[in-house]
């Protein structure tokens, strides 16, 4: 066993630690803390992922109430927001209003290539303080499993 405490056990060379220049950060601007995402923004991204076919509908299981999950399950296979001409749909804007305590009514604009579509949805806060989607509308037409639509 070596009595030199600056060298790892078993190391035989006489060189000590080499000075390593500090690494430069890729980010030149100071770090700004990120604002926590609001529930309607979080849900807009999730609904977009399901309705565009990027995620399976069961990804929303536990995040919907009433018939909202059944409606999504019926409509998701038709991917109403599916990619057009190779471009993936992107969430452009999302805004929400709180008409009553525990309720948020939100709308989002979604860009699909050169086309912009609208999506509206309602969130309700349960007794466990979790937000759940209660209704979804897309492009002015209510997403209703019983309504005929393009498949």
mmCIF file with all atom_site columns, C-alpha atoms in Angstrom:
data_model
loop_
_atom_site.group_PDB
_atom_site.id
_atom_site.type_symbol
_atom_site.label_atom_id
_atom_site.label_alt_id
_atom_site.label_comp_id
_atom_site.label_asym_id
_atom_site.label_entity_id
_atom_site.label_seq_id
_atom_site.pdbx_PDB_ins_code
_atom_site.Cartn_x
_atom_site.Cartn_y
_atom_site.Cartn_z
_atom_site.occupancy
_atom_site.B_iso_or_equiv
_atom_site.pdbx_formal_charge
_atom_site.auth_seq_id
_atom_site.auth_comp_id
_atom_site.auth_asym_id
_atom_site.auth_atom_id
_atom_site.pdbx_PDB_model_num
ATOM 1   C CA . UNK A 1 1   ? 0.000   0.000  0.000   1.00 0.00 ? 1   UNK A CA 1
ATOM 2   C CA . UNK A 1 2   ? 1.268   3.427  -0.933  1.00 0.00 ? 2   UNK A CA 1
ATOM 3   C CA . UNK A 1 3   ? 1.683   6.209  1.596   1.00 0.00 ? 3   UNK A CA 1
ATOM 4   C CA . UNK A 1 4   ? 1.137   8.844  -1.128  1.00 0.00 ? 4   UNK A CA 1
ATOM 5   C CA . UNK A 1 5   ? -2.455  9.933  -0.581  1.00 0.00 ? 5   UNK A CA 1
ATOM 6   C CA . UNK A 1 6   ? -2.731  12.013 -3.761  1.00 0.00 ? 6   UNK A CA 1
ATOM 7   C CA . UNK A 1 7   ? -2.339  9.069  -6.075  1.00 0.00 ? 7   UNK A CA 1
ATOM 8   C CA . UNK A 1 8   ? -4.969  6.327  -6.552  1.00 0.00 ? 8   UNK A CA 1
ATOM 9   C CA . UNK A 1 9   ? -3.928  2.886  -5.327  1.00 0.00 ? 9   UNK A CA 1
ATOM 10  C CA . UNK A 1 10  ? -2.116  0.937  -7.999  1.00 0.00 ? 10  UNK A CA 1
ATOM 11  C CA . UNK A 1 11  ? -1.055  3.976  -10.001 1.00 0.00 ? 11  UNK A CA 1
ATOM 12  C CA . UNK A 1 12  ? 2.673   3.934  -10.739 1.00 0.00 ? 12  UNK A CA 1
ATOM 13  C CA . UNK A 1 13  ? 3.320   7.022  -12.891 1.00 0.00 ? 13  UNK A CA 1
ATOM 14  C CA . UNK A 1 14  ? 4.771   10.118 -11.309 1.00 0.00 ? 14  UNK A CA 1
ATOM 15  C CA . UNK A 1 15  ? 2.487   12.606 -13.070 1.00 0.00 ? 15  UNK A CA 1
ATOM 16  C CA . UNK A 1 16  ? -0.038  14.398 -10.963 1.00 0.00 ? 16  UNK A CA 1
ATOM 17  C CA . UNK A 1 17  ? -3.410  15.664 -11.963 1.00 0.00 ? 17  UNK A CA 1
ATOM 18  C CA . UNK A 1 18  ? -3.288  17.673 -15.146 1.00 0.00 ? 18  UNK A CA 1
ATOM 19  C CA . UNK A 1 19  ? -5.031  20.973 -15.337 1.00 0.00 ? 19  UNK A CA 1
ATOM 20  C CA . UNK A 1 20  ? -8.070  20.791 -17.583 1.00 0.00 ? 20  UNK A CA 1
ATOM 21  C CA . UNK A 1 21  ? -9.434  24.033 -18.988 1.00 0.00 ? 21  UNK A CA 1
ATOM 22  C CA . UNK A 1 22  ? -12.985 24.716 -17.855 1.00 0.00 ? 22  UNK A CA 1
ATOM 23  C CA . UNK A 1 23  ? -15.596 23.767 -20.412 1.00 0.00 ? 23  UNK A CA 1
ATOM 24  C CA . UNK A 1 24  ? -17.584 26.542 -21.969 1.00 0.00 ? 24  UNK A CA 1
ATOM 25  C CA . UNK A 1 25  ? -21.294 26.395 -21.716 1.00 0.00 ? 25  UNK A CA 1
ATOM 26  C CA . UNK A 1 26  ? -23.214 26.110 -24.980 1.00 0.00 ? 26  UNK A CA 1
ATOM 27  C CA . UNK A 1 27  ? -25.738 28.577 -23.675 1.00 0.00 ? 27  UNK A CA 1
ATOM 28  C CA . UNK A 1 28  ? -24.469 32.141 -23.783 1.00 0.00 ? 28  UNK A CA 1
ATOM 29  C CA . UNK A 1 29  ? -27.528 33.722 -22.150 1.00 0.00 ? 29  UNK A CA 1
ATOM 30  C CA . UNK A 1 30  ? -28.197 33.503 -18.420 1.00 0.00 ? 30  UNK A CA 1
ATOM 31  C CA . UNK A 1 31  ? -30.527 30.728 -17.328 1.00 0.00 ? 31  UNK A CA 1
ATOM 32  C CA . UNK A 1 32  ? -34.110 31.795 -16.773 1.00 0.00 ? 32  UNK A CA 1
ATOM 33  C CA . UNK A 1 33  ? -36.268 29.572 -14.626 1.00 0.00 ? 33  UNK A CA 1
ATOM 34  C CA . UNK A 1 34  ? -38.984 27.918 -16.700 1.00 0.00 ? 34  UNK A CA 1
ATOM 35  C CA . UNK A 1 35  ? -42.568 28.759 -15.826 1.00 0.00 ? 35  UNK A CA 1
ATOM 36  C CA . UNK A 1 36  ? -44.600 25.764 -14.745 1.00 0.00 ? 36  UNK A CA 1
ATOM 37  C CA . UNK A 1 37  ? -46.861 24.556 -17.516 1.00 0.00 ? 37  UNK A CA 1
ATOM 38  C CA . UNK A 1 38  ? -50.543 25.342 -17.050 1.00 0.00 ? 38  UNK A CA 1
ATOM 39  C CA . UNK A 1 39  ? -53.028 22.459 -17.153 1.00 0.00 ? 39  UNK A CA 1
ATOM 40  C CA . UNK A 1 40  ? -54.651 23.541 -20.416 1.00 0.00 ? 40  UNK A CA 1
ATOM 41  C CA . UNK A 1 41  ? -51.270 23.687 -22.166 1.00 0.00 ? 41  UNK A CA 1
ATOM 42  C CA . UNK A 1 42  ? -50.370 20.235 -20.895 1.00 0.00 ? 42  UNK A CA 1
ATOM 43  C CA . UNK A 1 43  ? -53.707 18.804 -22.055 1.00 0.00 ? 43  UNK A CA 1
ATOM 44  C CA . UNK A 1 44  ? -53.479 20.515 -25.459 1.00 0.00 ? 44  UNK A CA 1
ATOM 45  C CA . UNK A 1 45  ? -50.158 18.791 -26.130 1.00 0.00 ? 45  UNK A CA 1
ATOM 46  C CA . UNK A 1 46  ? -51.531 15.425 -25.015 1.00 0.00 ? 46  UNK A CA 1
ATOM 47  C CA . UNK A 1 47  ? -54.725 15.740 -27.070 1.00 0.00 ? 47  UNK A CA 1
ATOM 48  C CA . UNK A 1 48  ? -52.699 16.750 -30.116 1.00 0.00 ? 48  UNK A CA 1
ATOM 49  C CA . UNK A 1 49  ? -50.425 13.731 -29.686 1.00 0.00 ? 49  UNK A CA 1
ATOM 50  C CA . UNK A 1 50  ? -53.411 11.354 -29.512 1.00 0.00 ? 50  UNK A CA 1
ATOM 51  C CA . UNK A 1 51  ? -55.446 12.928 -32.330 1.00 0.00 ? 51  UNK A CA 1
ATOM 52  C CA . UNK A 1 52  ? -52.422 13.048 -34.628 1.00 0.00 ? 52  UNK A CA 1
ATOM 53  C CA . UNK A 1 53  ? -51.556 9.387  -34.067 1.00 0.00 ? 53  UNK A CA 1
ATOM 54  C CA . UNK A 1 54  ? -48.268 10.083 -32.271 1.00 0.00 ? 54  UNK A CA 1
ATOM 55  C CA . UNK A 1 55  ? -49.517 8.459  -29.057 1.00 0.00 ? 55  UNK A CA 1
ATOM 56  C CA . UNK A 1 56  ? -52.093 5.741  -28.368 1.00 0.00 ? 56  UNK A CA 1
ATOM 57  C CA . UNK A 1 57  ? -55.443 6.761  -26.969 1.00 0.00 ? 57  UNK A CA 1
ATOM 58  C CA . UNK A 1 58  ? -54.882 4.838  -23.724 1.00 0.00 ? 58  UNK A CA 1
ATOM 59  C CA . UNK A 1 59  ? -52.241 7.475  -22.956 1.00 0.00 ? 59  UNK A CA 1
ATOM 60  C CA . UNK A 1 60  ? -55.234 9.636  -21.919 1.00 0.00 ? 60  UNK A CA 1
ATOM 61  C CA . UNK A 1 61  ? -56.732 6.973  -19.673 1.00 0.00 ? 61  UNK A CA 1
ATOM 62  C CA . UNK A 1 62  ? -57.157 8.508  -16.234 1.00 0.00 ? 62  UNK A CA 1
ATOM 63  C CA . UNK A 1 63  ? -56.926 12.030 -17.677 1.00 0.00 ? 63  UNK A CA 1
ATOM 64  C CA . UNK A 1 64  ? -60.486 12.087 -19.026 1.00 0.00 ? 64  UNK A CA 1
ATOM 65  C CA . UNK A 1 65  ? -63.945 11.908 -17.468 1.00 0.00 ? 65  UNK A CA 1
ATOM 66  C CA . UNK A 1 66  ? -67.399 11.121 -18.795 1.00 0.00 ? 66  UNK A CA 1
ATOM 67  C CA . UNK A 1 67  ? -67.592 10.240 -22.455 1.00 0.00 ? 67  UNK A CA 1
ATOM 68  C CA . UNK A 1 68  ? -64.429 12.132 -23.410 1.00 0.00 ? 68  UNK A CA 1
ATOM 69  C CA . UNK A 1 69  ? -62.259 8.986  -23.347 1.00 0.00 ? 69  UNK A CA 1
ATOM 70  C CA . UNK A 1 70  ? -64.805 6.975  -25.357 1.00 0.00 ? 70  UNK A CA 1
ATOM 71  C CA . UNK A 1 71  ? -64.948 9.761  -27.943 1.00 0.00 ? 71  UNK A CA 1
ATOM 72  C CA . UNK A 1 72  ? -61.165 9.851  -28.200 1.00 0.00 ? 72  UNK A CA 1
ATOM 73  C CA . UNK A 1 73  ? -61.002 6.046  -28.463 1.00 0.00 ? 73  UNK A CA 1
ATOM 74  C CA . UNK A 1 74  ? -63.504 6.085  -31.323 1.00 0.00 ? 74  UNK A CA 1
ATOM 75  C CA . UNK A 1 75  ? -61.822 8.917  -33.215 1.00 0.00 ? 75  UNK A CA 1
ATOM 76  C CA . UNK A 1 76  ? -58.120 8.328  -32.608 1.00 0.00 ? 76  UNK A CA 1
ATOM 77  C CA . UNK A 1 77  ? -57.758 5.595  -35.270 1.00 0.00 ? 77  UNK A CA 1
ATOM 78  C CA . UNK A 1 78  ? -58.881 8.078  -37.955 1.00 0.00 ? 78  UNK A CA 1
ATOM 79  C CA . UNK A 1 79  ? -56.138 10.515 -36.805 1.00 0.00 ? 79  UNK A CA 1
ATOM 80  C CA . UNK A 1 80  ? -58.075 13.719 -37.570 1.00 0.00 ? 80  UNK A CA 1
ATOM 81  C CA . UNK A 1 81  ? -54.908 15.742 -36.978 1.00 0.00 ? 81  UNK A CA 1
ATOM 82  C CA . UNK A 1 82  ? -52.614 13.332 -38.786 1.00 0.00 ? 82  UNK A CA 1
ATOM 83  C CA . UNK A 1 83  ? -49.562 14.574 -40.664 1.00 0.00 ? 83  UNK A CA 1
ATOM 84  C CA . UNK A 1 84  ? -50.237 16.195 -44.029 1.00 0.00 ? 84  UNK A CA 1
ATOM 85  C CA . UNK A 1 85  ? -47.619 16.064 -46.766 1.00 0.00 ? 85  UNK A CA 1
ATOM 86  C CA . UNK A 1 86  ? -44.987 14.855 -44.325 1.00 0.00 ? 86  UNK A CA 1
ATOM 87  C CA . UNK A 1 87  ? -45.337 17.718 -41.835 1.00 0.00 ? 87  UNK A CA 1
ATOM 88  C CA . UNK A 1 88  ? -46.219 16.915 -38.273 1.00 0.00 ? 88  UNK A CA 1
ATOM 89  C CA . UNK A 1 89  ? -48.944 19.041 -36.628 1.00 0.00 ? 89  UNK A CA 1
ATOM 90  C CA . UNK A 1 90  ? -47.636 21.580 -34.120 1.00 0.00 ? 90  UNK A CA 1
ATOM 91  C CA . UNK A 1 91  ? -49.346 23.377 -31.278 1.00 0.00 ? 91  UNK A CA 1
ATOM 92  C CA . UNK A 1 92  ? -49.140 27.101 -32.075 1.00 0.00 ? 92  UNK A CA 1
ATOM 93  C CA . UNK A 1 93  ? -51.121 28.811 -29.314 1.00 0.00 ? 93  UNK A CA 1
ATOM 94  C CA . UNK A 1 94  ? -53.135 27.695 -26.331 1.00 0.00 ? 94  UNK A CA 1
ATOM 95  C CA . UNK A 1 95  ? -55.267 29.915 -24.122 1.00 0.00 ? 95  UNK A CA 1
ATOM 96  C CA . UNK A 1 96  ? -57.654 29.142 -21.322 1.00 0.00 ? 96  UNK A CA 1
ATOM 97  C CA . UNK A 1 97  ? -60.386 30.851 -19.341 1.00 0.00 ? 97  UNK A CA 1
ATOM 98  C CA . UNK A 1 98  ? -61.789 29.894 -15.962 1.00 0.00 ? 98  UNK A CA 1
ATOM 99  C CA . UNK A 1 99  ? -65.588 30.460 -16.037 1.00 0.00 ? 99  UNK A CA 1
ATOM 100 C CA . UNK A 1 100 ? -66.006 28.830 -12.613 1.00 0.00 ? 100 UNK A CA 1
ATOM 101 C CA . UNK A 1 101 ? -63.833 27.447 -9.852  1.00 0.00 ? 101 UNK A CA 1
ATOM 102 C CA . UNK A 1 102 ? -62.429 24.084 -10.900 1.00 0.00 ? 102 UNK A CA 1
ATOM 103 C CA . UNK A 1 103 ? -63.292 24.535 -14.596 1.00 0.00 ? 103 UNK A CA 1
ATOM 104 C CA . UNK A 1 104 ? -61.062 25.641 -17.485 1.00 0.00 ? 104 UNK A CA 1
ATOM 105 C CA . UNK A 1 105 ? -62.333 26.118 -21.010 1.00 0.00 ? 105 UNK A CA 1
ATOM 106 C CA . UNK A 1 106 ? -59.430 26.261 -23.432 1.00 0.00 ? 106 UNK A CA 1
ATOM 107 C CA . UNK A 1 107 ? -58.732 26.633 -27.115 1.00 0.00 ? 107 UNK A CA 1
ATOM 108 C CA . UNK A 1 108 ? -55.652 25.910 -29.169 1.00 0.00 ? 108 UNK A CA 1
ATOM 109 C CA . UNK A 1 109 ? -54.539 26.557 -32.724 1.00 0.00 ? 109 UNK A CA 1
ATOM 110 C CA . UNK A 1 110 ? -52.737 23.738 -34.469 1.00 0.00 ? 110 UNK A CA 1
ATOM 111 C CA . UNK A 1 111 ? -50.602 24.168 -37.575 1.00 0.00 ? 111 UNK A CA 1
ATOM 112 C CA . UNK A 1 112 ? -50.563 21.299 -40.084 1.00 0.00 ? 112 UNK A CA 1
ATOM 113 C CA . UNK A 1 113 ? -48.228 22.376 -42.841 1.00 0.00 ? 113 UNK A CA 1
ATOM 114 C CA . UNK A 1 114 ? -49.899 25.414 -44.432 1.00 0.00 ? 114 UNK A CA 1
ATOM 115 C CA . UNK A 1 115 ? -53.238 24.695 -42.716 1.00 0.00 ? 115 UNK A CA 1
ATOM 116 C CA . UNK A 1 116 ? -54.325 25.922 -39.267 1.00 0.00 ? 116 UNK A CA 1
ATOM 117 C CA . UNK A 1 117 ? -57.002 24.110 -37.265 1.00 0.00 ? 117 UNK A CA 1
ATOM 118 C CA . UNK A 1 118 ? -58.729 24.913 -34.015 1.00 0.00 ? 118 UNK A CA 1
ATOM 119 C CA . UNK A 1 119 ? -59.260 22.661 -31.008 1.00 0.00 ? 119 UNK A CA 1
ATOM 120 C CA . UNK A 1 120 ? -61.370 23.479 -27.965 1.00 0.00 ? 120 UNK A CA 1
ATOM 121 C CA . UNK A 1 121 ? -61.640 21.453 -24.778 1.00 0.00 ? 121 UNK A CA 1
ATOM 122 C CA . UNK A 1 122 ? -62.978 21.632 -21.246 1.00 0.00 ? 122 UNK A CA 1
ATOM 123 C CA . UNK A 1 123 ? -61.091 20.626 -18.122 1.00 0.00 ? 123 UNK A CA 1
ATOM 124 C CA . UNK A 1 124 ? -62.649 19.930 -14.764 1.00 0.00 ? 124 UNK A CA 1
ATOM 125 C CA . UNK A 1 125 ? -60.805 19.637 -11.472 1.00 0.00 ? 125 UNK A CA 1
ATOM 126 C CA . UNK A 1 126 ? -61.838 16.680 -9.350  1.00 0.00 ? 126 UNK A CA 1
ATOM 127 C CA . UNK A 1 127 ? -61.983 16.388 -5.561  1.00 0.00 ? 127 UNK A CA 1
ATOM 128 C CA . UNK A 1 128 ? -58.420 15.013 -5.679  1.00 0.00 ? 128 UNK A CA 1
ATOM 129 C CA . UNK A 1 129 ? -57.303 18.347 -7.261  1.00 0.00 ? 129 UNK A CA 1
ATOM 130 C CA . UNK A 1 130 ? -56.388 16.606 -10.547 1.00 0.00 ? 130 UNK A CA 1
ATOM 131 C CA . UNK A 1 131 ? -57.491 18.098 -13.856 1.00 0.00 ? 131 UNK A CA 1
ATOM 132 C CA . UNK A 1 132 ? -59.350 15.875 -16.317 1.00 0.00 ? 132 UNK A CA 1
ATOM 133 C CA . UNK A 1 133 ? -60.609 16.487 -19.828 1.00 0.00 ? 133 UNK A CA 1
ATOM 134 C CA . UNK A 1 134 ? -64.418 16.469 -20.028 1.00 0.00 ? 134 UNK A CA 1
ATOM 135 C CA . UNK A 1 135 ? -65.059 17.523 -23.653 1.00 0.00 ? 135 UNK A CA 1
ATOM 136 C CA . UNK A 1 136 ? -63.164 18.060 -26.904 1.00 0.00 ? 136 UNK A CA 1
ATOM 137 C CA . UNK A 1 137 ? -64.120 19.857 -30.117 1.00 0.00 ? 137 UNK A CA 1
ATOM 138 C CA . UNK A 1 138 ? -62.032 20.060 -33.243 1.00 0.00 ? 138 UNK A CA 1
ATOM 139 C CA . UNK A 1 139 ? -62.420 22.486 -36.120 1.00 0.00 ? 139 UNK A CA 1
ATOM 140 C CA . UNK A 1 140 ? -65.929 23.535 -35.116 1.00 0.00 ? 140 UNK A CA 1
ATOM 141 C CA . UNK A 1 141 ? -67.259 19.986 -35.132 1.00 0.00 ? 141 UNK A CA 1
ATOM 142 C CA . UNK A 1 142 ? -67.846 18.199 -31.872 1.00 0.00 ? 142 UNK A CA 1
ATOM 143 C CA . UNK A 1 143 ? -65.835 14.998 -31.634 1.00 0.00 ? 143 UNK A CA 1
ATOM 144 C CA . UNK A 1 144 ? -68.755 12.639 -31.181 1.00 0.00 ? 144 UNK A CA 1
ATOM 145 C CA . UNK A 1 145 ? -68.374 8.913  -31.741 1.00 0.00 ? 145 UNK A CA 1
ATOM 146 C CA . UNK A 1 146 ? -71.969 8.589  -33.015 1.00 0.00 ? 146 UNK A CA 1
ATOM 147 C CA . UNK A 1 147 ? -71.659 11.376 -35.594 1.00 0.00 ? 147 UNK A CA 1
ATOM 148 C CA . UNK A 1 148 ? -70.704 10.363 -39.134 1.00 0.00 ? 148 UNK A CA 1
ATOM 149 C CA . UNK A 1 149 ? -67.413 11.779 -40.218 1.00 0.00 ? 149 UNK A CA 1
ATOM 150 C CA . UNK A 1 150 ? -64.416 11.163 -42.431 1.00 0.00 ? 150 UNK A CA 1
ATOM 151 C CA . UNK A 1 151 ? -62.682 7.896  -41.667 1.00 0.00 ? 151 UNK A CA 1
#
